[in-house]
Short mmCIF file of C-alpha atoms in Angstrom, two decimals:
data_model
loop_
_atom_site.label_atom_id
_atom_site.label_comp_id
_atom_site.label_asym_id
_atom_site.label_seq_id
_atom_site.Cartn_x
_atom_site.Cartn_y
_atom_site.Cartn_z
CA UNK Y 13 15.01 -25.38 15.67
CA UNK Y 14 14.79 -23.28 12.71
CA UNK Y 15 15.90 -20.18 11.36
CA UNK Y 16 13.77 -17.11 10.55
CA UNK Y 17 15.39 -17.13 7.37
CA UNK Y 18 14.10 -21.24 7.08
CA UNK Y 19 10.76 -20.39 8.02
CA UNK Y 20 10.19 -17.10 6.05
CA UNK Y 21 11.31 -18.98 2.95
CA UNK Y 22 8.65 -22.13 4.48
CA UNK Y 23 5.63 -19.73 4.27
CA UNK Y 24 6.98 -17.71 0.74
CA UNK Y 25 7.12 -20.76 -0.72
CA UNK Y 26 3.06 -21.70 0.39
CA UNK Y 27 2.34 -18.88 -1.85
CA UNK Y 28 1.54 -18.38 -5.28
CA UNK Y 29 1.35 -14.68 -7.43
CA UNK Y 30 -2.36 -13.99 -7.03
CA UNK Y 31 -4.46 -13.76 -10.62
CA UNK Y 32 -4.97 -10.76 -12.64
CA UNK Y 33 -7.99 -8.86 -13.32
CA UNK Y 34 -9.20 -5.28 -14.79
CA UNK Y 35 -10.33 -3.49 -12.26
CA UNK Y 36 -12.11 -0.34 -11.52
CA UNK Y 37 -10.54 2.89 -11.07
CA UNK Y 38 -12.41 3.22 -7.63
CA UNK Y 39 -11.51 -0.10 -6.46
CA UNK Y 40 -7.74 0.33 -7.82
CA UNK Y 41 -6.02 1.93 -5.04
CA UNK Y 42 -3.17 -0.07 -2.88
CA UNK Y 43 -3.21 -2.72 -5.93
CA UNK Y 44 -0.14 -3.78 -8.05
CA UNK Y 45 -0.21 -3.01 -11.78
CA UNK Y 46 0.99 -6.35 -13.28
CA UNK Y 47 1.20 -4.90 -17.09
CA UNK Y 48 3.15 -1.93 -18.36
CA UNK Y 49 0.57 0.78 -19.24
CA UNK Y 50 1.12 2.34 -22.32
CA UNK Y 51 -0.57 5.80 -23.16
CA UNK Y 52 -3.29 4.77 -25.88
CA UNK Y 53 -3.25 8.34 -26.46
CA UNK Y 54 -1.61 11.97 -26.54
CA UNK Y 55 -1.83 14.18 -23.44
CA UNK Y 56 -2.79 16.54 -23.93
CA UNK Y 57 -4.75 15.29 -26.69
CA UNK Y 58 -4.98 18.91 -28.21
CA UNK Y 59 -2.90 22.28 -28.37
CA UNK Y 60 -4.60 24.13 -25.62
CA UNK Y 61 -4.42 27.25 -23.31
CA UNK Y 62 -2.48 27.64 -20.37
CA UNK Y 63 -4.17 30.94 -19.18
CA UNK Y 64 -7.39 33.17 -19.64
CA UNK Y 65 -6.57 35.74 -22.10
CA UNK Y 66 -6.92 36.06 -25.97
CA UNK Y 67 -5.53 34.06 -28.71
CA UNK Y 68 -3.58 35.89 -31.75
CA UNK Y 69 -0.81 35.77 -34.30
CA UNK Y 70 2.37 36.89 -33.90
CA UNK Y 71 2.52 38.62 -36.95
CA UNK Y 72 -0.38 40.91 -36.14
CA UNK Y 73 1.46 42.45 -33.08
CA UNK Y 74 2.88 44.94 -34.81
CA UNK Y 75 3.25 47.13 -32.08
CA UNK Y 76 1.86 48.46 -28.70
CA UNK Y 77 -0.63 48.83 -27.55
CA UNK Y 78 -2.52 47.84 -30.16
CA UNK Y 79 -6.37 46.83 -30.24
CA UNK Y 80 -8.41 43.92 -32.15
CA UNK Y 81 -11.37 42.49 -33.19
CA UNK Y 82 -12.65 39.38 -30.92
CA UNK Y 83 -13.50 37.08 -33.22
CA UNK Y 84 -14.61 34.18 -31.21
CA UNK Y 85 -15.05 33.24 -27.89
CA UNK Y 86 -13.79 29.70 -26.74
CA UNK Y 87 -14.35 28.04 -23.38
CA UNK Y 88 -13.21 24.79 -22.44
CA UNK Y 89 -15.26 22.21 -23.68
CA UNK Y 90 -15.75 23.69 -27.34
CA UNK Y 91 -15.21 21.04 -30.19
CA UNK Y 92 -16.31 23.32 -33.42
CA UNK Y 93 -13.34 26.01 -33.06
CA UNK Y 94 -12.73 27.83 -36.36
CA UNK Y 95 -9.43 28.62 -37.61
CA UNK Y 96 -8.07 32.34 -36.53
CA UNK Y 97 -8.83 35.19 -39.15
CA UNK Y 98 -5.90 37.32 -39.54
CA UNK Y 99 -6.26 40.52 -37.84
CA UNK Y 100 -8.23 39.03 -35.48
CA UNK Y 101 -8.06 37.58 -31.45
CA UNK Y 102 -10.07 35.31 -29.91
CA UNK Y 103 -11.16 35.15 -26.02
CA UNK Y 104 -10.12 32.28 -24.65
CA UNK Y 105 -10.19 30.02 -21.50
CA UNK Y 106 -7.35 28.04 -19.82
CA UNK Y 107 -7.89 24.47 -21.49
CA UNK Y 108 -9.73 25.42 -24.29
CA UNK Y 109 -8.50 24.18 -27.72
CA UNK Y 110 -6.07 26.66 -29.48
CA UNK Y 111 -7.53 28.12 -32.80
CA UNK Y 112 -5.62 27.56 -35.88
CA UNK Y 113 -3.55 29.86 -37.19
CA UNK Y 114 -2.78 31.58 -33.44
CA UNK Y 115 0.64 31.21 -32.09
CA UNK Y 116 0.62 33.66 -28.93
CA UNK Y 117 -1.73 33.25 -26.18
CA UNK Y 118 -1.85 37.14 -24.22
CA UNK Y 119 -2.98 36.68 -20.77
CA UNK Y 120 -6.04 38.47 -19.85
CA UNK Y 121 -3.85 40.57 -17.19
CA UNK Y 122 -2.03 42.47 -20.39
CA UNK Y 123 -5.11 43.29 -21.87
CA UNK Y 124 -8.15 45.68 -21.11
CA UNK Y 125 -10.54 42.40 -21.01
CA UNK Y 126 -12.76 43.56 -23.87
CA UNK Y 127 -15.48 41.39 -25.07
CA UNK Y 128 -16.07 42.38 -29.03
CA UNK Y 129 -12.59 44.74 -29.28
CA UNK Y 130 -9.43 44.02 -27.22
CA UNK Y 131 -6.75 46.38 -26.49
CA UNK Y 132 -3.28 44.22 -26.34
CA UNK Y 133 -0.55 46.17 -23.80
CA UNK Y 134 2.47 43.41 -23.83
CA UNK Y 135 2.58 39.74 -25.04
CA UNK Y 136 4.87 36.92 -23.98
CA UNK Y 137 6.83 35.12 -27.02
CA UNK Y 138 5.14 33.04 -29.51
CA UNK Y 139 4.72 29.55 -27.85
CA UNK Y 140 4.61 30.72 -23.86
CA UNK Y 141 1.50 29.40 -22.10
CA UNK Y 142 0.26 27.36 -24.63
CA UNK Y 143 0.04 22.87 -23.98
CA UNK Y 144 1.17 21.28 -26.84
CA UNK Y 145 0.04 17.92 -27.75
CA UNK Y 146 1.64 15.07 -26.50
CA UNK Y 147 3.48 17.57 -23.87
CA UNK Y 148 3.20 15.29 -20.88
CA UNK Y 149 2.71 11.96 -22.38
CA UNK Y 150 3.00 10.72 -26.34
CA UNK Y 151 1.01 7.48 -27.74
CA UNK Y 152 2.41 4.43 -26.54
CA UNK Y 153 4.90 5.54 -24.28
CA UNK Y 154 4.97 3.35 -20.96
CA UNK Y 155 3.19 5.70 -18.25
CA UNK Y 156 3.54 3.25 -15.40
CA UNK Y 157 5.70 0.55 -15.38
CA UNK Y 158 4.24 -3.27 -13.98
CA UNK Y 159 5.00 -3.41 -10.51
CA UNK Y 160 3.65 0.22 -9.64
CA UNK Y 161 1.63 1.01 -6.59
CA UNK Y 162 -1.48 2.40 -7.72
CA UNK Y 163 -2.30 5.66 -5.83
CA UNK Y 164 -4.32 8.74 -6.08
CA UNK Y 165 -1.98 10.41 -8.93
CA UNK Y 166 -1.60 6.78 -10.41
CA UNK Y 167 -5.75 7.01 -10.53
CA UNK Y 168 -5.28 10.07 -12.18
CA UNK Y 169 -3.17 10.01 -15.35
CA UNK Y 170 -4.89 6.46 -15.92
CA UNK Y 171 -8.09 8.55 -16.25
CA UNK Y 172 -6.99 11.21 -18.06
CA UNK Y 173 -5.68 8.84 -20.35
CA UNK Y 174 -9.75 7.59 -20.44
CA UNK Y 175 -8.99 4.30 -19.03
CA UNK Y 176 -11.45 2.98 -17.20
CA UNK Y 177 -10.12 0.03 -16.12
CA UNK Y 178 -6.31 -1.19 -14.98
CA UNK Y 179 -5.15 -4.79 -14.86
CA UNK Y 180 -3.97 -5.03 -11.57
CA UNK Y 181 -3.21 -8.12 -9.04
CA UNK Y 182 -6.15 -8.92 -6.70
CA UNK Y 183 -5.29 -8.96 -3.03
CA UNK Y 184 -5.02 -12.39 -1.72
CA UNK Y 185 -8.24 -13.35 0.48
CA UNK Y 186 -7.08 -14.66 3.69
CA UNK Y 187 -9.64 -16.69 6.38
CA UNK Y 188 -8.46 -15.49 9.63
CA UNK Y 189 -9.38 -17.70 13.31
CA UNK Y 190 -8.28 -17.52 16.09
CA UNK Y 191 -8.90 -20.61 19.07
CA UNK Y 192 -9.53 -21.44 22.19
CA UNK Y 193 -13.06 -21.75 24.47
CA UNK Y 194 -11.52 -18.95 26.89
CA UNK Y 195 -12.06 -16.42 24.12
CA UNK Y 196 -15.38 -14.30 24.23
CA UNK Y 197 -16.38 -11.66 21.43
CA UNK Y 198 -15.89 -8.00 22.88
CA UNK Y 199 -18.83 -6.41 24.10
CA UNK Y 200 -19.93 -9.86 25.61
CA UNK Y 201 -19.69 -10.27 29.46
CA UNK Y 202 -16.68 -12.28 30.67
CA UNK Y 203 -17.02 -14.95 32.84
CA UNK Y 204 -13.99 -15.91 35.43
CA UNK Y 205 -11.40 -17.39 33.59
CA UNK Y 206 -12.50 -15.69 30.09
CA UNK Y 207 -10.43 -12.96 27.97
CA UNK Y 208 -11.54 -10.79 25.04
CA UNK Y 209 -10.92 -12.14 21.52
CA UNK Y 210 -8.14 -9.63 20.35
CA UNK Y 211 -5.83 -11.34 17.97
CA UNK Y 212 -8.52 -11.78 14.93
CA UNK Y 213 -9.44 -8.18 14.62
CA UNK Y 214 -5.85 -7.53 14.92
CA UNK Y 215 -4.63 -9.42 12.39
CA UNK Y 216 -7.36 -9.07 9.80
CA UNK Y 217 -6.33 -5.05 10.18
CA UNK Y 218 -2.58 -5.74 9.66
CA UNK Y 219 -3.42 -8.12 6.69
CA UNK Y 220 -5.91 -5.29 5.24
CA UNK Y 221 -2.96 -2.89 6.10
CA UNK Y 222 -0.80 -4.99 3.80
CA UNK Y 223 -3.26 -5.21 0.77
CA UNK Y 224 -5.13 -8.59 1.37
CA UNK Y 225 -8.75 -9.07 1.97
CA UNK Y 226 -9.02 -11.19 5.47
CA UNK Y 227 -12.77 -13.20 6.40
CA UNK Y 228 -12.70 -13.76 9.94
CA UNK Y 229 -14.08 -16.75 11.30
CA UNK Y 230 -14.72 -17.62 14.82
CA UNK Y 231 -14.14 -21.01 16.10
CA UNK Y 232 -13.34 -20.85 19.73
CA UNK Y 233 -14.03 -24.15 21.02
CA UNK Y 234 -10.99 -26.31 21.70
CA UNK Y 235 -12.51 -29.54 19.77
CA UNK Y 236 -10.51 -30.86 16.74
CA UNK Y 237 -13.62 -32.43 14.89
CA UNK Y 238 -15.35 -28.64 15.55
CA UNK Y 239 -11.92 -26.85 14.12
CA UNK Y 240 -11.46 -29.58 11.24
CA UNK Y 241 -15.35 -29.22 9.99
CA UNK Y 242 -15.25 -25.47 10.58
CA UNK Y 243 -12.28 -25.41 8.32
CA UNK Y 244 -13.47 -27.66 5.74
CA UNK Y 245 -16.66 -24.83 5.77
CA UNK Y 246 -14.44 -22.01 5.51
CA UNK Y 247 -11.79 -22.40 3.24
CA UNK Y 248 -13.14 -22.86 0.03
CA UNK Y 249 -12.39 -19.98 -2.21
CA UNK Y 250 -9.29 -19.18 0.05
CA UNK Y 251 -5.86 -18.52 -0.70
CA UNK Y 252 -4.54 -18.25 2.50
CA UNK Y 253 -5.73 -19.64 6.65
CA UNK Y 254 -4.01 -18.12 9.25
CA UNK Y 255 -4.58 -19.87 12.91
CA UNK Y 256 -3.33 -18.02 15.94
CA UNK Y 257 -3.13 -20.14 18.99
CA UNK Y 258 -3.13 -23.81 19.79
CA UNK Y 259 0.15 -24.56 18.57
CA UNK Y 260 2.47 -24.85 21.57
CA UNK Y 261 3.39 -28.10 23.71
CA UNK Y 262 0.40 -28.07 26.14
CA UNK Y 263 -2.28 -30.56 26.51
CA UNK Y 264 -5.21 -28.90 24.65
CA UNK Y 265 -3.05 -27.22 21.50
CA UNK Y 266 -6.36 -27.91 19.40
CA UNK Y 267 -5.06 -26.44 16.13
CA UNK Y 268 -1.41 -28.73 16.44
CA UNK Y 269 -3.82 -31.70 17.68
CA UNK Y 270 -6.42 -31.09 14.39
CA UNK Y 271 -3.55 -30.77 11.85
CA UNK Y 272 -0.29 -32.27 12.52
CA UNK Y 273 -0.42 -35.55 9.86
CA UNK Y 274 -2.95 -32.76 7.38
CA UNK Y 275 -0.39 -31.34 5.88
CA UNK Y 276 0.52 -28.82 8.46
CA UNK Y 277 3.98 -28.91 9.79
CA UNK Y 278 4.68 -27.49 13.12
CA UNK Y 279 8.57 -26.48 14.22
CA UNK Y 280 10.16 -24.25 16.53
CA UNK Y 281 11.82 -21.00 15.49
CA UNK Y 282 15.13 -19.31 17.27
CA UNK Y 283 13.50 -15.86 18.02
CA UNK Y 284 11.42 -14.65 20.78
CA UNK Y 285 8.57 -13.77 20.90
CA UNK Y 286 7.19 -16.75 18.58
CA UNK Y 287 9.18 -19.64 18.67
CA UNK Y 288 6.06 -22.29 18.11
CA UNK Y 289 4.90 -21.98 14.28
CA UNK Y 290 3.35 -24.06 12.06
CA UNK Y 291 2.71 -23.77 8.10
CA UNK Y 292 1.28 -26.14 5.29
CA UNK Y 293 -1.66 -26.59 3.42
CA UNK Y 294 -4.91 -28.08 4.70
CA UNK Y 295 -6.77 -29.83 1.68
CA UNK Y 296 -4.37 -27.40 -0.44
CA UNK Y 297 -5.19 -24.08 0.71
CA UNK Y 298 -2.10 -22.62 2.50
CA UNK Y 299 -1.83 -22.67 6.21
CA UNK Y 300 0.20 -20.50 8.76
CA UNK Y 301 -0.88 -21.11 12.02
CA UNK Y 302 0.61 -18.53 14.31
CA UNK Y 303 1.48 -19.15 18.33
CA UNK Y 304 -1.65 -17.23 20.37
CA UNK Y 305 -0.04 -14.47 22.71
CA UNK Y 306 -0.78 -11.65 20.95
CA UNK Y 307 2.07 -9.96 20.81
CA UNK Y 308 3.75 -13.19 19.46
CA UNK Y 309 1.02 -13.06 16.56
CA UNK Y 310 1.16 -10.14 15.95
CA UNK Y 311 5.39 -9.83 15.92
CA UNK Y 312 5.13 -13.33 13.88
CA UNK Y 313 2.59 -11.62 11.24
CA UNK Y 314 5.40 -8.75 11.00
CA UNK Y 315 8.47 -11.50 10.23
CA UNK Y 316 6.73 -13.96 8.03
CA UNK Y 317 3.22 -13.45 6.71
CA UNK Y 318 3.55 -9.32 5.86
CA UNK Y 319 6.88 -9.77 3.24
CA UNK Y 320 5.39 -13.36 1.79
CA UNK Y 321 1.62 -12.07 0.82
CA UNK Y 322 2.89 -8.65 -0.28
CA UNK Y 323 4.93 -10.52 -2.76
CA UNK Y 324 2.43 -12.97 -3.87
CA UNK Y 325 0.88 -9.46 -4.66
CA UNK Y 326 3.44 -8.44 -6.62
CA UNK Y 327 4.36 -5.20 -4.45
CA UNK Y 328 8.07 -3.98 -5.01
CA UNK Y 329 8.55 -3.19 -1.44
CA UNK Y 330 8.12 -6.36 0.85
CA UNK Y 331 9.70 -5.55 3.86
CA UNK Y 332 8.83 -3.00 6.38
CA UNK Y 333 11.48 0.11 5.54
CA UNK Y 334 14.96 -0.24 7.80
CA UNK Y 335 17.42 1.71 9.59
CA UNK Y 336 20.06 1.63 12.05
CA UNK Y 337 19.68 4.04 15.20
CA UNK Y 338 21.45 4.16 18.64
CA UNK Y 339 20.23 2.76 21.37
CA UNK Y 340 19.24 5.39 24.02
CA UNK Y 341 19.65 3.01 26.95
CA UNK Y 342 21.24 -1.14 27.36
CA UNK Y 343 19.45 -4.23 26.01
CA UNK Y 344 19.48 -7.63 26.56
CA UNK Y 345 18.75 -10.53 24.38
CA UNK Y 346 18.40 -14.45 25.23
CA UNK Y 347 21.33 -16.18 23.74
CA UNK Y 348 20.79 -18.13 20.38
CA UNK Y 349 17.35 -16.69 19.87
CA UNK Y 350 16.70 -13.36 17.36
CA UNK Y 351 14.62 -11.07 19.49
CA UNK Y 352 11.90 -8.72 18.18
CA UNK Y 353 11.21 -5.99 20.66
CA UNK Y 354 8.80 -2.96 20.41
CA UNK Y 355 10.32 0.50 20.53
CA UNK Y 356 9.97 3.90 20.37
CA UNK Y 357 12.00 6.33 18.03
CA UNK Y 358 13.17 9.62 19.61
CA UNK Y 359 13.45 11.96 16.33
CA UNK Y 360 15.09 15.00 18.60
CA UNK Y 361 17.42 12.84 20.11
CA UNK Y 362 18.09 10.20 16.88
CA UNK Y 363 18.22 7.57 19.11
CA UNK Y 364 15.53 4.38 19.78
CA UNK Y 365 14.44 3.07 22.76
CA UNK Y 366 12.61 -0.56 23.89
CA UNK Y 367 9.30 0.13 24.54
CA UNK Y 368 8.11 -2.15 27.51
CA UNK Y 369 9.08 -5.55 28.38
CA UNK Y 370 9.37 -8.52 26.08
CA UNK Y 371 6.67 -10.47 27.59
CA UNK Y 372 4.65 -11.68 24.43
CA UNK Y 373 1.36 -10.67 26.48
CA UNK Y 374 2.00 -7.17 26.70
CA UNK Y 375 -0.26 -5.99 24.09
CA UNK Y 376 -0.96 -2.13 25.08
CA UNK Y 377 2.83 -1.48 24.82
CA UNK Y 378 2.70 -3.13 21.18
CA UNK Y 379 0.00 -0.30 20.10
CA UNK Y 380 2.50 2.74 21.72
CA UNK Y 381 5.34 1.06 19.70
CA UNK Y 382 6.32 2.82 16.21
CA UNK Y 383 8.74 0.19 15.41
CA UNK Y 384 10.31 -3.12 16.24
CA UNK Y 385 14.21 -3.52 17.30
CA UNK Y 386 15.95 -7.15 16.16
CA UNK Y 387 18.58 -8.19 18.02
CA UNK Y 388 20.87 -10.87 16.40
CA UNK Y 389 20.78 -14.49 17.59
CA UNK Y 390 24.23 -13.96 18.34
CA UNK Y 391 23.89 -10.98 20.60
CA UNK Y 392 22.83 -11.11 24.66
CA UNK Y 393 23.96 -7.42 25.60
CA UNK Y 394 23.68 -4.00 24.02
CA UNK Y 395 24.74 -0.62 25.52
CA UNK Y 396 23.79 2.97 25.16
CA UNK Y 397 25.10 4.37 21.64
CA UNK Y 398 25.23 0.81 20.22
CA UNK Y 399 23.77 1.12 16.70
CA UNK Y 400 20.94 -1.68 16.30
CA UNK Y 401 18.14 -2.59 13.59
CA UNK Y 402 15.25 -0.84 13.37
CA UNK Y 403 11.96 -1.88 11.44
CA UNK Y 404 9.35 1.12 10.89
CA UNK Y 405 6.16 0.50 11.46
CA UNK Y 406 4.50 3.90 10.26
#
């Protein structure tokens, strides 16, 4: 029997960093940055405008009010601005290119808005509301560090900064199947004896949840030559099959019966649910083949598979974030076996609470759970008000 700590380390250890490429802005969010990026230039790139109004020189507010010829208009956009005449102002727009010479920018609100003469009320000090260049980020100063999540504001200072492209890790493609000739497609009729396919939709979402692109392939039949060809088909270009099903001690466990002497090793695990696991590679493509209650596969993806191919993604944060809350009612836990059991936080209260039973079939109480409670191998009773860890599933 291993340890979840034995078999986490098992499947971590399947899996290699995935390759780098430069990738698209639009196709960059979720992804790891796997270089420092360094600004290739100043931003702002220009002394510029914080506010409609009129560009002058200190030195020619000699008093107020006092009124001036416009010189020049300048939007944002213009590239052919002249230097500031003394004496003069120029209307200006917020993000358009300060003239040379002028020091003050006068917002529009101080002024009577004239077009060819402007009457100046008040002015801030020299300096207020104008960008200077290199204000928010100077050449070759590390913007984002490797190891950054890319995200919307991520997206944007990389464009600003005109870079079309980030070098980023790709997600690590992952076949998914699940087995067994009593599994029909939904929105097929069932015939006695038949259940709905649930387990590879679910687990392609949770691996596209955690960054990686799943294929899912259907092989329901419970025929090892049919699995063995179907996977010799399938996993080319793969870094990753994940099974679900098939691996416990009955008499038709087609994926255990297909690839036990393959390369695949199949153990036990102390926790409940999902004590039958297997992992390996099959014709060096890495295998985790995952028991087929769904709750078990899906609990099973949360322990092992999540943490492992985030990392081989190079994502900072592995593990689902943790806490410790008090129980709102008792618990019990089998002896010598870490339990994983769907709850339900109680913000008001600050207190969690197990969310339906732990039978590994019990998939609608899984989707009302927000989290997962682990009992310690160690542990067979908790009370009310014990403190016990959470894992948020948010």
């Amino acid at each position: 029997m291993r340890t979840v700590e034995q078999h986490a380390q098992v499947i971590a250890d399947l899996l290699r960093p995935t390759t780098v490429a430069p990738t698209p802005l639009s196709d960059a969010r979720g992804r790891v940055l796997a270089a420092d990026l360094r600004a290739p230039l100043d931003l702002p790139p220009f002394a510029n405008s914080a506010m409609d109004g009129y560009a002058v020189r200190q030195a020619d507010l000699t008093g107020f009010p006092i009124t001036l010829p416009v010189e020049q208009d300048i939007p944002a956009g213009r590239t052919d601005v002249a230097p500031l005449t003394p004496g003069t102002a120029a209307r200006i727009m917020t993000g358009a290119p300060l003239p040379p010479g002028a020091d003050v920018i006068v917002q529009v609100e101080r002024t009577d808005g004239g077009a060819e003469r402007v009457r100046i009320d008040s002015a801030p000090a020299p300096g207020v509301h104008i960008r200077t260049v290199g204000e928010d980020v100077r050449r070759g100063d590390v913007v984002l560090p490797a190891g950054t999540v890319i995200g919307a504001p991520q997206i944007g200072v990389a464009a600003a900064l005109g870079l079309a492209t980030l070098p980023l890790r790709r997600p690590l493609r992952v076949l998914v199947l699940s087995t067994g000739t009593e599994l029909v497609a939904p929105g097929q009729p069932l015939a006695p004896g038949q259940i709905y396919e649930s387990n590879a939709p679910m687990l392609a979402a949770a691996l596209a949840a955690a960054g990686a692109a799943p294929t899912i392939e259907h092989f329901v039949a419970d025929d090892v030559a049919a699995l063995r060809a179907g996977l010799d088909r399938a996993s080319d270009g793969q870094d990753l099959i994940v099974t679900s099903g098939g691996v416990s001690a009955g008499a038709y466990e087609v994926v255990k019966d297909a690839l036990t002497g393959q390369g695949v090793e199949f153990a036990k695990v102390a926790m409940q649910p999902g004590m039958p696991q297997g992992a390996g590679r099959y014709r060096d493509v890495p295998m985790v083949t995952l028991p087929g209650n769904p709750v078990s596969s899906y609990v099973s993806f949360e322990v092992f598979l999540r943490p492992a191919i985030r990392a081989a993604m190079g994502h900072p944060d592995i593990t689902r974030p943790t806490v410790r809350v008090p129980l709102s009612g008792p618990l019990d836990s089998p002896a010598g076996k870490r339990q994983f059991r769907r709850g339900q936080l109680d913000a008001v209260r600050g207190t969690v609470a197990a969310w339906g039973g732990p039978g590994s079939h019990l998939l609608a109480w899984l989707a009302g759970a927000d989290c997962m409670l682990v009992v310690p191998e160690d542990v067979t009773h908790l009370d009310a008000g014990d403190e016990i860890e959470v894992w948020l599933l948010g």
